[in-house]
């Protein structure tokens, strides 16, 4: 059985291009908290495209492009105007603009009788990835050299290629400006990099991406392509460059696997293939969900287990110190107040001897740990009192908390404070 | 349709419910839906969750299709309204819950969370839809209408359900407007004063979800968000009091439903949902431009007037400082500190002359008596404000308005007298 | 009645504000502000109660909020001609600290104006930024994502970015907000160094007590300039009362501060 029929080459290519191209722009939308601008723009493509069809009277891709660009520009400026002059909160402004624009689009379709040229709203929503067929594809490698076979290539591929190229160029050449304008628009303006102009170009390119993509994959996948891979990458990295790279990889993976799913899953019940735009969206949603749970840095699972480890560590140290301090009176030690799980854990780690008649005793390792912890706490106390300016009677509690949270660098500088030869730096 | 006259006649008949049973049903249904969504949407907008409603609308799709699949398994022969709505409500609420869950992560902002949920759920819906279409293609005719809506097929039962649900929603919102308003305005504060914020919030979102789900068969899930937020956005331009906004928003929603349905049935081939949204959009646009105080015309005019006033005040002060008159060619020197262009100065002087504050004879500008008294008033105002800022600096900032006609308009007469005393004492120690 | 006092504006002043009025919404928040910074480098504090328009003053000078009337000149030139010589440190809360940039990246942003449009950040810019980071004592943390820095460290990163701008005139919006005493001293130290290099620094400041010991000049602002000038001349109880009104706690603090400045 041929799992990837040659017929799928172009749809597959198209979905990869859509996801990769949109993702590059989407990274900045997410960082600028303008994700929903992508949503809004993908809705307003409909009236733009239909309007262009009614004006130009053909489905010439160039005309549609112009129409959608105009619609995109109008959307961005009218949302901005609503916010500034009508003082309407930005979410509400977006909602008002794009829903009305979408309604205009649907009405235009009915009024202009464009249903028969497959400009129906469904096509805008889901796209028609499956129709991207290269009818005159070269049948063998000998034909590849003849240019005329390329004329029959689906035109959306070309527009997608151009879109990806434009996005890549923009991100490459304006990387620095984008980063500045997204991070600190105020500084950007005082430095003379107009954040409004950068924003406008970004929005225009998102419009271009939406127009180029909607025919192939529909507007819903465009929203997913803009947001999902970049949000996923955000969970893995702390650098903008690597975030963009990771998001492109994620986008590539989602596009390929999502597309393959659309043909493979129906094989389970011998059905026809599913809507590829839908499966790609779902696959990217799943990828995002898994990253959210299991990402090594910001995943829920890791964060929870890290918090837990830290809590355990603190509890064990507390027990050990407590036991060390009250060693002589261990008989009266209030064992019932201490979580048995912690006692078991401390025993397992070799800080406590196994209980004899319900009594625990410190091992040598436990003794050492207690001394070390006490020393560390007193150094922290010293640091807090002398350097930070806390009142001494408040400090001990803070010291117990800080020593576990403080990063290694701070710890180092605290440790060096005991060393008289080392001048205590004013900047830890 | 033989021309505009017949169209308007037709439209008028439908509008006044005199053209047949079906059209009347549809109008009643959509207008009660519009009213309910206008009222409930107000809370969604005030809670800054306008686009949450969009996520909710999109997230109903997998539930609708899933409900349809399930109902097929249990022996239904086509789309039936109840399983579809229940399924839609379930997946919609799940979507909202997911958004709430996602925003708790420090790396995920609310906008991204909404977009993620919206697109993923809708994608899932599309996949399910294509499963349905490829497996049981004969019975899916009604499903599409959930995306774009199909108000024209409403039955009496539908309308009764819609109307009673709407009534319920409107009554609940109006009765509970105080706790709802508290939570919308400042949830944390509401919690500290003892409101059960979580439950109120849940009820509020539940109402939004309810309206969303019952509205979807009529206007479609793509556009239900418009019904929720557009009337409220328009209403907020007319008033700032919660109860007024609720009423106006409900009214606007109702009108949109009524006129939209009437328009779409008097013109051929027009879908009801989008037309309702367009009518709402028209109301919004009108409000945006013409609403008093908050409308664009009014607020732009206000700020233009304010800046003019400030400039005039400054100019009169300069005149007073300059012994009431200045030669024509000395004007730009007089105002040099202001950085005004020659054109601006010329226009300003023309305005002042029109108001009879200055006169120009043999190329010397001088203050008229009324200009002089106005200038002195301004000077006195500013001295009083300065004194006020000095003596009441801790509570000053919100009261001070340099450009007011008379300080007495803002401060009480007693206080002004007191300030004048202080000024006099200060000048002759 | 005497005419309104207007200072003679000098074209050599690093910052001269001519009769600036700023209005938000319906009401003016700054009225007729006139100010000339001294020609020599100085450390200048803007003090005043909440809502007095301190941040607005800075933003209006930088063109970030529109002015209703008035002129701002930097050594006699308009803002657009001298952008590269003006530095700005916004409030710490004004940016998203989850943003995927490192401390070094943030400092590099200060040099973007020098690098120019469309050109990438080069190694030599990074080295220059690293030097600035070193001056505020954070060279070790250059590769940290900014969320992983403490509040005081974040503030120092902003300071390093200002250093990297190599401007003649700096506006800083509450650089001491939420930092501990040690960091405040460290930041002040850097500010003094900057002053000694010939730069004028204008700081929105909250803590009256540290004004006499830390700053050269002070501007008392409460919707209008109450008074301005060298700390020794204008930092006295009368001005404080005019600026802050009869608020008892403030006066107590002020008296303490005045007493301390006299002891000095």
PDB file of N, CA and C in Angstrom, chain B residues 142-209:
ATOM      1  N   UNK B 142     -28.711  19.474   7.691  1.00  0.00           N
ATOM      2  CA  UNK B 142     -28.926  20.568   8.631  1.00  0.00           C
ATOM      3  C   UNK B 142     -27.677  21.056   9.322  1.00  0.00           C
ATOM      4  N   UNK B 143     -26.587  20.276   9.247  1.00  0.00           N
ATOM      5  CA  UNK B 143     -25.431  20.611  10.077  1.00  0.00           C
ATOM      6  C   UNK B 143     -24.769  21.922   9.674  1.00  0.00           C
ATOM      7  N   UNK B 144     -24.710  22.144   8.372  1.00  0.00           N
ATOM      8  CA  UNK B 144     -24.052  23.351   7.888  1.00  0.00           C
ATOM      9  C   UNK B 144     -24.677  24.605   8.472  1.00  0.00           C
ATOM     10  N   UNK B 145     -26.006  24.524   8.690  1.00  0.00           N
ATOM     11  CA  UNK B 145     -26.698  25.726   9.150  1.00  0.00           C
ATOM     12  C   UNK B 145     -26.226  26.131  10.533  1.00  0.00           C
ATOM     13  N   UNK B 146     -25.543  25.247  11.228  1.00  0.00           N
ATOM     14  CA  UNK B 146     -25.041  25.639  12.538  1.00  0.00           C
ATOM     15  C   UNK B 146     -23.857  26.573  12.422  1.00  0.00           C
ATOM     16  N   UNK B 147     -23.186  26.530  11.292  1.00  0.00           N
ATOM     17  CA  UNK B 147     -22.051  27.429  11.122  1.00  0.00           C
ATOM     18  C   UNK B 147     -22.529  28.808  10.689  1.00  0.00           C
ATOM     19  N   UNK B 148     -23.473  28.853   9.764  1.00  0.00           N
ATOM     20  CA  UNK B 148     -23.928  30.154   9.278  1.00  0.00           C
ATOM     21  C   UNK B 148     -25.316  30.526   9.749  1.00  0.00           C
ATOM     22  N   UNK B 149     -26.014  29.584  10.357  1.00  0.00           N
ATOM     23  CA  UNK B 149     -27.327  29.905  10.898  1.00  0.00           C
ATOM     24  C   UNK B 149     -28.416  29.790   9.860  1.00  0.00           C
ATOM     25  N   UNK B 150     -29.612  29.471  10.343  1.00  0.00           N
ATOM     26  CA  UNK B 150     -30.740  29.337   9.440  1.00  0.00           C
ATOM     27  C   UNK B 150     -31.984  29.718  10.222  1.00  0.00           C
ATOM     28  N   UNK B 151     -32.222  31.004  10.309  1.00  0.00           N
ATOM     29  CA  UNK B 151     -33.332  31.448  11.137  1.00  0.00           C
ATOM     30  C   UNK B 151     -34.665  31.154  10.474  1.00  0.00           C
ATOM     31  N   UNK B 152     -34.655  31.043   9.151  1.00  0.00           N
ATOM     32  CA  UNK B 152     -35.932  30.967   8.444  1.00  0.00           C
ATOM     33  C   UNK B 152     -36.672  29.659   8.692  1.00  0.00           C
ATOM     34  N   UNK B 153     -35.979  28.673   9.272  1.00  0.00           N
ATOM     35  CA  UNK B 153     -36.651  27.396   9.478  1.00  0.00           C
ATOM     36  C   UNK B 153     -37.185  27.247  10.900  1.00  0.00           C
ATOM     37  N   UNK B 154     -37.283  28.354  11.623  1.00  0.00           N
ATOM     38  CA  UNK B 154     -37.741  28.254  13.008  1.00  0.00           C
ATOM     39  C   UNK B 154     -39.182  27.757  13.083  1.00  0.00           C
ATOM     40  N   UNK B 155     -39.428  26.913  14.063  1.00  0.00           N
ATOM     41  CA  UNK B 155     -40.798  26.466  14.305  1.00  0.00           C
ATOM     42  C   UNK B 155     -41.344  27.214  15.516  1.00  0.00           C
ATOM     43  N   UNK B 156     -42.634  27.012  15.748  1.00  0.00           N
ATOM     44  CA  UNK B 156     -43.269  27.684  16.868  1.00  0.00           C
ATOM     45  C   UNK B 156     -42.593  27.278  18.174  1.00  0.00           C
ATOM     46  N   UNK B 157     -42.263  25.984  18.253  1.00  0.00           N
ATOM     47  CA  UNK B 157     -41.628  25.476  19.469  1.00  0.00           C
ATOM     48  C   UNK B 157     -40.286  26.174  19.700  1.00  0.00           C
ATOM     49  N   UNK B 158     -39.504  26.285  18.612  1.00  0.00           N
ATOM     50  CA  UNK B 158     -38.205  26.964  18.717  1.00  0.00           C
ATOM     51  C   UNK B 158     -38.372  28.363  19.271  1.00  0.00           C
ATOM     52  N   UNK B 159     -39.354  29.075  18.699  1.00  0.00           N
ATOM     53  CA  UNK B 159     -39.539  30.461  19.090  1.00  0.00           C
ATOM     54  C   UNK B 159     -39.962  30.551  20.543  1.00  0.00           C
ATOM     55  N   UNK B 160     -40.862  29.649  20.946  1.00  0.00           N
ATOM     56  CA  UNK B 160     -41.288  29.660  22.348  1.00  0.00           C
ATOM     57  C   UNK B 160     -40.104  29.404  23.273  1.00  0.00           C
ATOM     58  N   UNK B 161     -39.286  28.395  22.901  1.00  0.00           N
ATOM     59  CA  UNK B 161     -38.098  28.108  23.712  1.00  0.00           C
ATOM     60  C   UNK B 161     -37.204  29.331  23.790  1.00  0.00           C
ATOM     61  N   UNK B 162     -36.933  29.901  22.608  1.00  0.00           N
ATOM     62  CA  UNK B 162     -36.066  31.078  22.559  1.00  0.00           C
ATOM     63  C   UNK B 162     -36.605  32.191  23.432  1.00  0.00           C
ATOM     64  N   UNK B 163     -37.903  32.452  23.280  1.00  0.00           N
ATOM     65  CA  UNK B 163     -38.482  33.583  23.995  1.00  0.00           C
ATOM     66  C   UNK B 163     -38.438  33.348  25.495  1.00  0.00           C
ATOM     67  N   UNK B 164     -38.784  32.140  25.926  1.00  0.00           N
ATOM     68  CA  UNK B 164     -38.808  31.932  27.376  1.00  0.00           C
ATOM     69  C   UNK B 164     -37.394  31.941  27.936  1.00  0.00           C
ATOM     70  N   UNK B 165     -36.454  31.328  27.213  1.00  0.00           N
ATOM     71  CA  UNK B 165     -35.071  31.358  27.682  1.00  0.00           C
ATOM     72  C   UNK B 165     -34.560  32.791  27.756  1.00  0.00           C
ATOM     73  N   UNK B 166     -34.902  33.577  26.741  1.00  0.00           N
ATOM     74  CA  UNK B 166     -34.446  34.961  26.723  1.00  0.00           C
ATOM     75  C   UNK B 166     -34.995  35.718  27.904  1.00  0.00           C
ATOM     76  N   UNK B 167     -36.294  35.493  28.165  1.00  0.00           N
ATOM     77  CA  UNK B 167     -36.913  36.166  29.293  1.00  0.00           C
ATOM     78  C   UNK B 167     -36.184  35.810  30.577  1.00  0.00           C
ATOM     79  N   UNK B 168     -35.919  34.534  30.720  1.00  0.00           N
ATOM     80  CA  UNK B 168     -35.215  34.054  31.913  1.00  0.00           C
ATOM     81  C   UNK B 168     -33.862  34.749  32.056  1.00  0.00           C
ATOM     82  N   UNK B 169     -33.121  34.763  30.943  1.00  0.00           N
ATOM     83  CA  UNK B 169     -31.782  35.343  30.959  1.00  0.00           C
ATOM     84  C   UNK B 169     -31.838  36.828  31.298  1.00  0.00           C
ATOM     85  N   UNK B 170     -32.775  37.526  30.663  1.00  0.00           N
ATOM     86  CA  UNK B 170     -32.861  38.966  30.895  1.00  0.00           C
ATOM     87  C   UNK B 170     -33.222  39.240  32.342  1.00  0.00           C
ATOM     88  N   UNK B 171     -34.211  38.490  32.861  1.00  0.00           N
ATOM     89  CA  UNK B 171     -34.621  38.705  34.248  1.00  0.00           C
ATOM     90  C   UNK B 171     -33.461  38.435  35.206  1.00  0.00           C
ATOM     91  N   UNK B 172     -32.785  37.295  35.005  1.00  0.00           N
ATOM     92  CA  UNK B 172     -31.657  36.968  35.878  1.00  0.00           C
ATOM     93  C   UNK B 172     -30.623  38.080  35.855  1.00  0.00           C
ATOM     94  N   UNK B 173     -30.288  38.539  34.641  1.00  0.00           N
ATOM     95  CA  UNK B 173     -29.248  39.562  34.539  1.00  0.00           C
ATOM     96  C   UNK B 173     -29.664  40.833  35.250  1.00  0.00           C
ATOM     97  N   UNK B 174     -30.928  41.212  35.083  1.00  0.00           N
ATOM     98  CA  UNK B 174     -31.336  42.488  35.682  1.00  0.00           C
ATOM     99  C   UNK B 174     -31.432  42.359  37.194  1.00  0.00           C
ATOM    100  N   UNK B 175     -31.911  41.211  37.666  1.00  0.00           N
ATOM    101  CA  UNK B 175     -31.998  41.030  39.108  1.00  0.00           C
ATOM    102  C   UNK B 175     -30.612  40.965  39.744  1.00  0.00           C
ATOM    103  N   UNK B 176     -29.714  40.276  39.068  1.00  0.00           N
ATOM    104  CA  UNK B 176     -28.378  40.076  39.649  1.00  0.00           C
ATOM    105  C   UNK B 176     -27.375  41.113  39.155  1.00  0.00           C
ATOM    106  N   UNK B 177     -27.860  42.244  38.622  1.00  0.00           N
ATOM    107  CA  UNK B 177     -26.912  43.163  37.994  1.00  0.00           C
ATOM    108  C   UNK B 177     -25.879  43.698  38.982  1.00  0.00           C
ATOM    109  N   UNK B 178     -26.281  43.832  40.258  1.00  0.00           N
ATOM    110  CA  UNK B 178     -25.314  44.374  41.205  1.00  0.00           C
ATOM    111  C   UNK B 178     -24.134  43.458  41.459  1.00  0.00           C
ATOM    112  N   UNK B 179     -24.388  42.191  41.859  1.00  0.00           N
ATOM    113  CA  UNK B 179     -23.226  41.306  42.010  1.00  0.00           C
ATOM    114  C   UNK B 179     -22.453  41.133  40.707  1.00  0.00           C
ATOM    115  N   UNK B 180     -23.165  41.005  39.592  1.00  0.00           N
ATOM    116  CA  UNK B 180     -22.467  40.862  38.308  1.00  0.00           C
ATOM    117  C   UNK B 180     -21.583  42.081  38.057  1.00  0.00           C
ATOM    118  N   UNK B 181     -22.165  43.241  38.276  1.00  0.00           N
ATOM    119  CA  UNK B 181     -21.411  44.474  38.033  1.00  0.00           C
ATOM    120  C   UNK B 181     -20.181  44.551  38.919  1.00  0.00           C
ATOM    121  N   UNK B 182     -20.347  44.179  40.192  1.00  0.00           N
ATOM    122  CA  UNK B 182     -19.212  44.166  41.121  1.00  0.00           C
ATOM    123  C   UNK B 182     -18.083  43.300  40.587  1.00  0.00           C
ATOM    124  N   UNK B 183     -18.465  42.077  40.181  1.00  0.00           N
ATOM    125  CA  UNK B 183     -17.437  41.147  39.718  1.00  0.00           C
ATOM    126  C   UNK B 183     -16.776  41.666  38.448  1.00  0.00           C
ATOM    127  N   UNK B 184     -17.578  42.268  37.552  1.00  0.00           N
ATOM    128  CA  UNK B 184     -17.001  42.803  36.318  1.00  0.00           C
ATOM    129  C   UNK B 184     -16.041  43.935  36.634  1.00  0.00           C
ATOM    130  N   UNK B 185     -16.440  44.772  37.585  1.00  0.00           N
ATOM    131  CA  UNK B 185     -15.651  45.972  37.830  1.00  0.00           C
ATOM    132  C   UNK B 185     -14.342  45.644  38.526  1.00  0.00           C
ATOM    133  N   UNK B 186     -14.417  44.858  39.587  1.00  0.00           N
ATOM    134  CA  UNK B 186     -13.205  44.554  40.331  1.00  0.00           C
ATOM    135  C   UNK B 186     -13.417  43.252  41.094  1.00  0.00           C
ATOM    136  N   UNK B 187     -13.059  42.148  40.457  1.00  0.00           N
ATOM    137  CA  UNK B 187     -13.355  40.837  41.027  1.00  0.00           C
ATOM    138  C   UNK B 187     -12.664  40.648  42.374  1.00  0.00           C
ATOM    139  N   UNK B 188     -11.426  41.130  42.483  1.00  0.00           N
ATOM    140  CA  UNK B 188     -10.697  40.916  43.729  1.00  0.00           C
ATOM    141  C   UNK B 188     -11.358  41.648  44.881  1.00  0.00           C
ATOM    142  N   UNK B 189     -11.781  42.889  44.582  1.00  0.00           N
ATOM    143  CA  UNK B 189     -12.432  43.647  45.634  1.00  0.00           C
ATOM    144  C   UNK B 189     -13.755  42.982  46.024  1.00  0.00           C
ATOM    145  N   UNK B 190     -14.489  42.529  45.005  1.00  0.00           N
ATOM    146  CA  UNK B 190     -15.758  41.868  45.283  1.00  0.00           C
ATOM    147  C   UNK B 190     -15.525  40.662  46.191  1.00  0.00           C
ATOM    148  N   UNK B 191     -14.444  39.933  45.940  1.00  0.00           N
ATOM    149  CA  UNK B 191     -14.153  38.756  46.764  1.00  0.00           C
ATOM    150  C   UNK B 191     -13.881  39.161  48.204  1.00  0.00           C
ATOM    151  N   UNK B 192     -13.174  40.261  48.399  1.00  0.00           N
ATOM    152  CA  UNK B 192     -12.857  40.645  49.773  1.00  0.00           C
ATOM    153  C   UNK B 192     -14.093  41.142  50.506  1.00  0.00           C
ATOM    154  N   UNK B 193     -15.100  41.628  49.763  1.00  0.00           N
ATOM    155  CA  UNK B 193     -16.288  42.080  50.467  1.00  0.00           C
ATOM    156  C   UNK B 193     -17.298  40.952  50.639  1.00  0.00           C
ATOM    157  N   UNK B 194     -16.909  39.744  50.276  1.00  0.00           N
ATOM    158  CA  UNK B 194     -17.731  38.603  50.633  1.00  0.00           C
ATOM    159  C   UNK B 194     -18.630  38.049  49.544  1.00  0.00           C
ATOM    160  N   UNK B 195     -18.535  38.584  48.305  1.00  0.00           N
ATOM    161  CA  UNK B 195     -19.314  37.965  47.238  1.00  0.00           C
ATOM    162  C   UNK B 195     -18.681  36.633  46.866  1.00  0.00           C
ATOM    163  N   UNK B 196     -19.489  35.627  46.571  1.00  0.00           N
ATOM    164  CA  UNK B 196     -18.920  34.357  46.073  1.00  0.00           C
ATOM    165  C   UNK B 196     -18.525  34.516  44.612  1.00  0.00           C
ATOM    166  N   UNK B 197     -17.370  35.133  44.388  1.00  0.00           N
ATOM    167  CA  UNK B 197     -16.994  35.547  43.039  1.00  0.00           C
ATOM    168  C   UNK B 197     -16.990  34.387  42.049  1.00  0.00           C
ATOM    169  N   UNK B 198     -16.442  33.244  42.487  1.00  0.00           N
ATOM    170  CA  UNK B 198     -16.339  32.115  41.562  1.00  0.00           C
ATOM    171  C   UNK B 198     -17.712  31.703  41.030  1.00  0.00           C
ATOM    172  N   UNK B 199     -18.660  31.631  41.981  1.00  0.00           N
ATOM    173  CA  UNK B 199     -19.981  31.172  41.555  1.00  0.00           C
ATOM    174  C   UNK B 199     -20.669  32.221  40.687  1.00  0.00           C
ATOM    175  N   UNK B 200     -20.504  33.479  41.053  1.00  0.00           N
ATOM    176  CA  UNK B 200     -21.108  34.542  40.235  1.00  0.00           C
ATOM    177  C   UNK B 200     -20.530  34.513  38.828  1.00  0.00           C
ATOM    178  N   UNK B 201     -19.214  34.349  38.779  1.00  0.00           N
ATOM    179  CA  UNK B 201     -18.525  34.302  37.493  1.00  0.00           C
ATOM    180  C   UNK B 201     -19.045  33.140  36.651  1.00  0.00           C
ATOM    181  N   UNK B 202     -19.172  31.999  37.323  1.00  0.00           N
ATOM    182  CA  UNK B 202     -19.638  30.799  36.630  1.00  0.00           C
ATOM    183  C   UNK B 202     -21.040  31.030  36.081  1.00  0.00           C
ATOM    184  N   UNK B 203     -21.899  31.621  36.903  1.00  0.00           N
ATOM    185  CA  UNK B 203     -23.270  31.875  36.475  1.00  0.00           C
ATOM    186  C   UNK B 203     -23.264  32.818  35.268  1.00  0.00           C
ATOM    187  N   UNK B 204     -22.402  33.848  35.358  1.00  0.00           N
ATOM    188  CA  UNK B 204     -22.329  34.813  34.276  1.00  0.00           C
ATOM    189  C   UNK B 204     -21.900  34.138  32.971  1.00  0.00           C
ATOM    190  N   UNK B 205     -20.817  33.348  33.066  1.00  0.00           N
ATOM    191  CA  UNK B 205     -20.340  32.677  31.859  1.00  0.00           C
ATOM    192  C   UNK B 205     -21.360  31.642  31.402  1.00  0.00           C
ATOM    193  N   UNK B 206     -22.075  31.040  32.372  1.00  0.00           N
ATOM    194  CA  UNK B 206     -23.113  30.077  32.013  1.00  0.00           C
ATOM    195  C   UNK B 206     -24.208  30.743  31.194  1.00  0.00           C
ATOM    196  N   UNK B 207     -24.600  31.935  31.617  1.00  0.00           N
ATOM    197  CA  UNK B 207     -25.628  32.660  30.860  1.00  0.00           C
ATOM    198  C   UNK B 207     -25.127  32.986  29.455  1.00  0.00           C
ATOM    199  N   UNK B 208     -23.867  33.442  29.393  1.00  0.00           N
ATOM    200  CA  UNK B 208     -23.302  33.754  28.074  1.00  0.00           C
ATOM    201  C   UNK B 208     -23.312  32.502  27.200  1.00  0.00           C
ATOM    202  N   UNK B 209     -22.862  31.394  27.797  1.00  0.00           N
ATOM    203  CA  UNK B 209     -22.809  30.151  27.024  1.00  0.00           C
ATOM    204  C   UNK B 209     -24.212  29.743  26.596  1.00  0.00           C
TER     205      UNK B 209
END
